[in-house]
Short mmCIF file of N, CA, C and O in Angstrom, two decimals:
data_model
loop_
_atom_site.label_atom_id
_atom_site.label_comp_id
_atom_site.label_asym_id
_atom_site.label_seq_id
_atom_site.Cartn_x
_atom_site.Cartn_y
_atom_site.Cartn_z
N UNK A 1 -7.44 -30.00 63.11
CA UNK A 1 -7.00 -28.86 62.38
C UNK A 1 -5.66 -28.51 62.80
O UNK A 1 -5.32 -28.46 64.00
N UNK A 2 -4.67 -28.25 61.80
CA UNK A 2 -3.36 -27.96 62.18
C UNK A 2 -3.18 -26.45 62.67
O UNK A 2 -4.02 -25.65 62.26
N UNK A 3 -2.18 -26.32 63.54
CA UNK A 3 -1.97 -24.90 63.95
C UNK A 3 -0.83 -24.30 63.04
O UNK A 3 0.19 -24.94 62.87
N UNK A 4 -1.12 -23.37 62.31
CA UNK A 4 -0.24 -22.75 61.53
C UNK A 4 0.47 -21.63 62.06
O UNK A 4 -0.19 -20.59 62.61
N UNK A 5 1.79 -21.53 61.92
CA UNK A 5 2.58 -20.45 62.33
C UNK A 5 3.09 -19.55 61.24
O UNK A 5 3.16 -20.08 60.13
N UNK A 6 3.43 -18.32 61.49
CA UNK A 6 3.93 -17.52 60.45
C UNK A 6 5.23 -17.98 59.81
O UNK A 6 5.46 -17.85 58.67
N UNK A 7 6.08 -18.54 60.58
CA UNK A 7 7.35 -19.06 60.10
C UNK A 7 7.25 -20.33 59.38
O UNK A 7 8.31 -20.66 58.71
N UNK A 8 6.10 -21.02 59.29
CA UNK A 8 6.06 -22.19 58.65
C UNK A 8 5.66 -21.87 57.13
O UNK A 8 5.92 -22.67 56.29
N UNK A 9 5.29 -20.65 56.82
CA UNK A 9 5.05 -20.17 55.48
C UNK A 9 6.41 -19.89 54.73
O UNK A 9 7.19 -19.19 55.20
N UNK A 10 6.67 -20.57 53.57
CA UNK A 10 7.94 -20.35 52.83
C UNK A 10 8.19 -18.88 52.53
O UNK A 10 9.34 -18.44 52.59
N UNK A 11 7.28 -18.13 52.15
CA UNK A 11 7.27 -16.72 51.80
C UNK A 11 7.87 -15.91 52.99
O UNK A 11 8.76 -15.19 52.88
N UNK A 12 7.23 -16.15 54.19
CA UNK A 12 7.70 -15.52 55.34
C UNK A 12 9.17 -15.83 55.78
O UNK A 12 9.87 -15.05 56.19
N UNK A 13 9.65 -17.09 55.44
CA UNK A 13 10.95 -17.43 55.82
C UNK A 13 11.91 -16.81 54.85
O UNK A 13 12.96 -16.34 55.26
N UNK A 14 11.63 -16.65 53.58
CA UNK A 14 12.44 -15.94 52.59
C UNK A 14 12.62 -14.51 52.96
O UNK A 14 13.68 -13.93 52.91
N UNK A 15 11.51 -13.85 53.35
CA UNK A 15 11.59 -12.51 53.78
C UNK A 15 12.36 -12.32 55.01
O UNK A 15 13.22 -11.36 55.06
N UNK A 16 12.29 -13.22 55.95
CA UNK A 16 13.08 -13.22 57.16
C UNK A 16 14.59 -13.27 56.82
O UNK A 16 15.44 -12.58 57.29
N UNK A 17 14.93 -14.17 55.96
CA UNK A 17 16.34 -14.52 55.54
C UNK A 17 16.78 -13.20 54.79
O UNK A 17 18.07 -12.84 54.98
N UNK A 18 16.08 -12.64 53.94
CA UNK A 18 16.34 -11.50 53.25
C UNK A 18 16.76 -10.25 54.20
O UNK A 18 17.67 -9.54 54.14
N UNK A 19 15.83 -10.17 55.21
CA UNK A 19 16.14 -9.16 56.28
C UNK A 19 17.42 -9.27 57.06
O UNK A 19 18.16 -8.38 57.23
N UNK A 20 17.68 -10.59 57.35
CA UNK A 20 18.98 -10.93 58.02
C UNK A 20 20.16 -10.66 57.08
O UNK A 20 21.15 -10.10 57.62
N UNK A 21 20.04 -10.96 55.83
CA UNK A 21 21.17 -10.65 54.93
C UNK A 21 21.41 -9.26 54.86
O UNK A 21 22.63 -8.76 54.89
N UNK A 22 20.35 -8.39 54.79
CA UNK A 22 20.50 -6.86 54.76
C UNK A 22 21.15 -6.40 56.08
O UNK A 22 21.96 -5.43 55.91
N UNK A 23 20.70 -7.04 57.20
CA UNK A 23 21.32 -6.57 58.47
C UNK A 23 22.75 -6.88 58.51
O UNK A 23 23.56 -6.05 58.95
N UNK A 24 23.17 -7.99 58.07
CA UNK A 24 24.59 -8.39 58.01
C UNK A 24 25.36 -7.51 57.05
O UNK A 24 26.48 -6.95 57.32
N UNK A 25 24.76 -7.09 55.90
CA UNK A 25 25.46 -6.22 55.02
C UNK A 25 25.61 -4.80 55.63
O UNK A 25 26.62 -4.18 55.52
N UNK A 26 24.68 -4.37 56.45
CA UNK A 26 24.79 -3.02 57.08
C UNK A 26 25.91 -3.05 58.21
O UNK A 26 26.79 -2.26 58.20
N UNK A 27 25.91 -4.16 58.98
CA UNK A 27 26.90 -4.36 59.99
C UNK A 27 28.32 -4.52 59.42
O UNK A 27 29.33 -4.05 59.97
N UNK A 28 28.40 -5.26 58.27
CA UNK A 28 29.71 -5.41 57.63
C UNK A 28 30.21 -4.12 56.97
O UNK A 28 31.37 -3.68 57.08
N UNK A 29 29.34 -3.26 56.41
CA UNK A 29 29.67 -1.96 55.87
C UNK A 29 30.08 -1.08 56.95
O UNK A 29 30.99 -0.25 56.83
N UNK A 30 29.48 -1.23 58.23
CA UNK A 30 29.78 -0.30 59.34
C UNK A 30 31.15 -0.66 59.85
O UNK A 30 31.66 0.07 60.65
N UNK A 31 31.77 -1.95 59.54
CA UNK A 31 33.03 -2.22 59.97
C UNK A 31 33.01 -3.11 61.24
O UNK A 31 34.11 -3.31 61.80
N UNK A 32 31.87 -3.64 61.68
CA UNK A 32 31.86 -4.53 62.84
C UNK A 32 32.57 -5.84 62.62
O UNK A 32 33.05 -6.38 63.53
N UNK A 33 32.45 -6.43 61.39
CA UNK A 33 33.13 -7.57 61.02
C UNK A 33 33.17 -7.81 59.46
O UNK A 33 32.55 -6.97 58.83
N UNK A 34 33.88 -8.81 59.11
CA UNK A 34 33.99 -9.02 57.60
C UNK A 34 34.01 -10.51 57.43
O UNK A 34 34.79 -11.23 58.03
N UNK A 35 33.21 -10.95 56.42
CA UNK A 35 33.01 -12.35 56.10
C UNK A 35 33.85 -12.70 54.75
O UNK A 35 33.74 -13.77 54.29
N UNK A 36 34.46 -11.76 54.25
CA UNK A 36 35.25 -12.08 53.08
C UNK A 36 34.47 -11.69 51.71
O UNK A 36 34.15 -10.52 51.51
N UNK A 37 34.33 -12.59 50.90
CA UNK A 37 33.80 -12.36 49.46
C UNK A 37 32.35 -12.42 49.39
O UNK A 37 31.86 -12.46 48.23
N UNK A 38 31.55 -12.62 50.38
CA UNK A 38 30.10 -12.80 50.34
C UNK A 38 29.54 -11.36 50.19
O UNK A 38 29.84 -10.54 50.99
N UNK A 39 28.69 -11.08 49.17
CA UNK A 39 28.02 -9.85 49.01
C UNK A 39 26.67 -9.91 49.58
O UNK A 39 25.74 -10.56 48.87
N UNK A 40 26.48 -9.57 50.78
CA UNK A 40 25.20 -9.68 51.62
C UNK A 40 24.18 -8.92 51.03
O UNK A 40 22.91 -9.37 51.14
N UNK A 41 24.34 -7.82 50.38
CA UNK A 41 23.24 -7.02 49.79
C UNK A 41 22.64 -7.80 48.57
O UNK A 41 21.39 -7.88 48.43
N UNK A 42 23.52 -8.32 47.75
CA UNK A 42 22.95 -9.05 46.60
C UNK A 42 22.27 -10.35 47.05
O UNK A 42 21.29 -10.73 46.43
N UNK A 43 22.68 -11.03 48.14
CA UNK A 43 22.20 -12.20 48.66
C UNK A 43 20.77 -11.80 49.22
O UNK A 43 19.77 -12.55 49.04
N UNK A 44 20.59 -10.72 49.89
CA UNK A 44 19.28 -10.27 50.38
C UNK A 44 18.34 -9.94 49.26
O UNK A 44 17.18 -10.31 49.48
N UNK A 45 18.91 -9.22 48.20
CA UNK A 45 17.99 -9.12 47.05
C UNK A 45 17.55 -10.28 46.45
O UNK A 45 16.43 -10.37 46.05
N UNK A 46 18.40 -11.42 46.43
CA UNK A 46 18.03 -12.54 45.80
C UNK A 46 16.85 -13.21 46.60
O UNK A 46 15.81 -13.71 46.04
N UNK A 47 16.96 -13.40 47.88
CA UNK A 47 15.99 -13.91 48.77
C UNK A 47 14.71 -13.05 48.79
O UNK A 47 13.65 -13.61 48.79
N UNK A 48 14.79 -11.80 48.68
CA UNK A 48 13.63 -10.94 48.63
C UNK A 48 12.82 -11.12 47.28
O UNK A 48 11.66 -11.15 47.30
N UNK A 49 13.65 -11.32 46.20
CA UNK A 49 12.99 -11.51 44.86
C UNK A 49 12.33 -12.88 44.97
O UNK A 49 11.25 -13.10 44.42
N UNK A 50 12.97 -13.80 45.45
CA UNK A 50 12.31 -15.26 45.52
C UNK A 50 11.08 -15.22 46.41
O UNK A 50 10.21 -16.03 46.12
N UNK A 51 11.07 -14.41 47.44
CA UNK A 51 9.83 -14.41 48.22
C UNK A 51 8.60 -13.76 47.44
O UNK A 51 7.46 -14.28 47.74
N UNK A 52 8.91 -13.05 46.49
CA UNK A 52 7.76 -12.46 45.54
C UNK A 52 7.35 -13.44 44.48
O UNK A 52 6.26 -13.50 44.01
N UNK A 53 8.29 -14.37 44.18
CA UNK A 53 8.03 -15.38 43.14
C UNK A 53 7.04 -16.42 43.74
O UNK A 53 6.20 -16.96 43.13
N UNK A 54 7.47 -16.88 44.94
CA UNK A 54 6.68 -18.01 45.57
C UNK A 54 5.34 -17.58 45.97
O UNK A 54 5.12 -16.57 46.47
#
């Protein structure tokens, strides 16, 4: 029997990526750094939406 981890689940990975995108958006808004033209909030919403579809 295989050992299943939480991060091997695609839905969990998408939620984790969405949370990271939102964290980067908060840090960028706070002025800690700037990545240019990437809108991290919209990217986080995209990954969050995809996690509900899968």
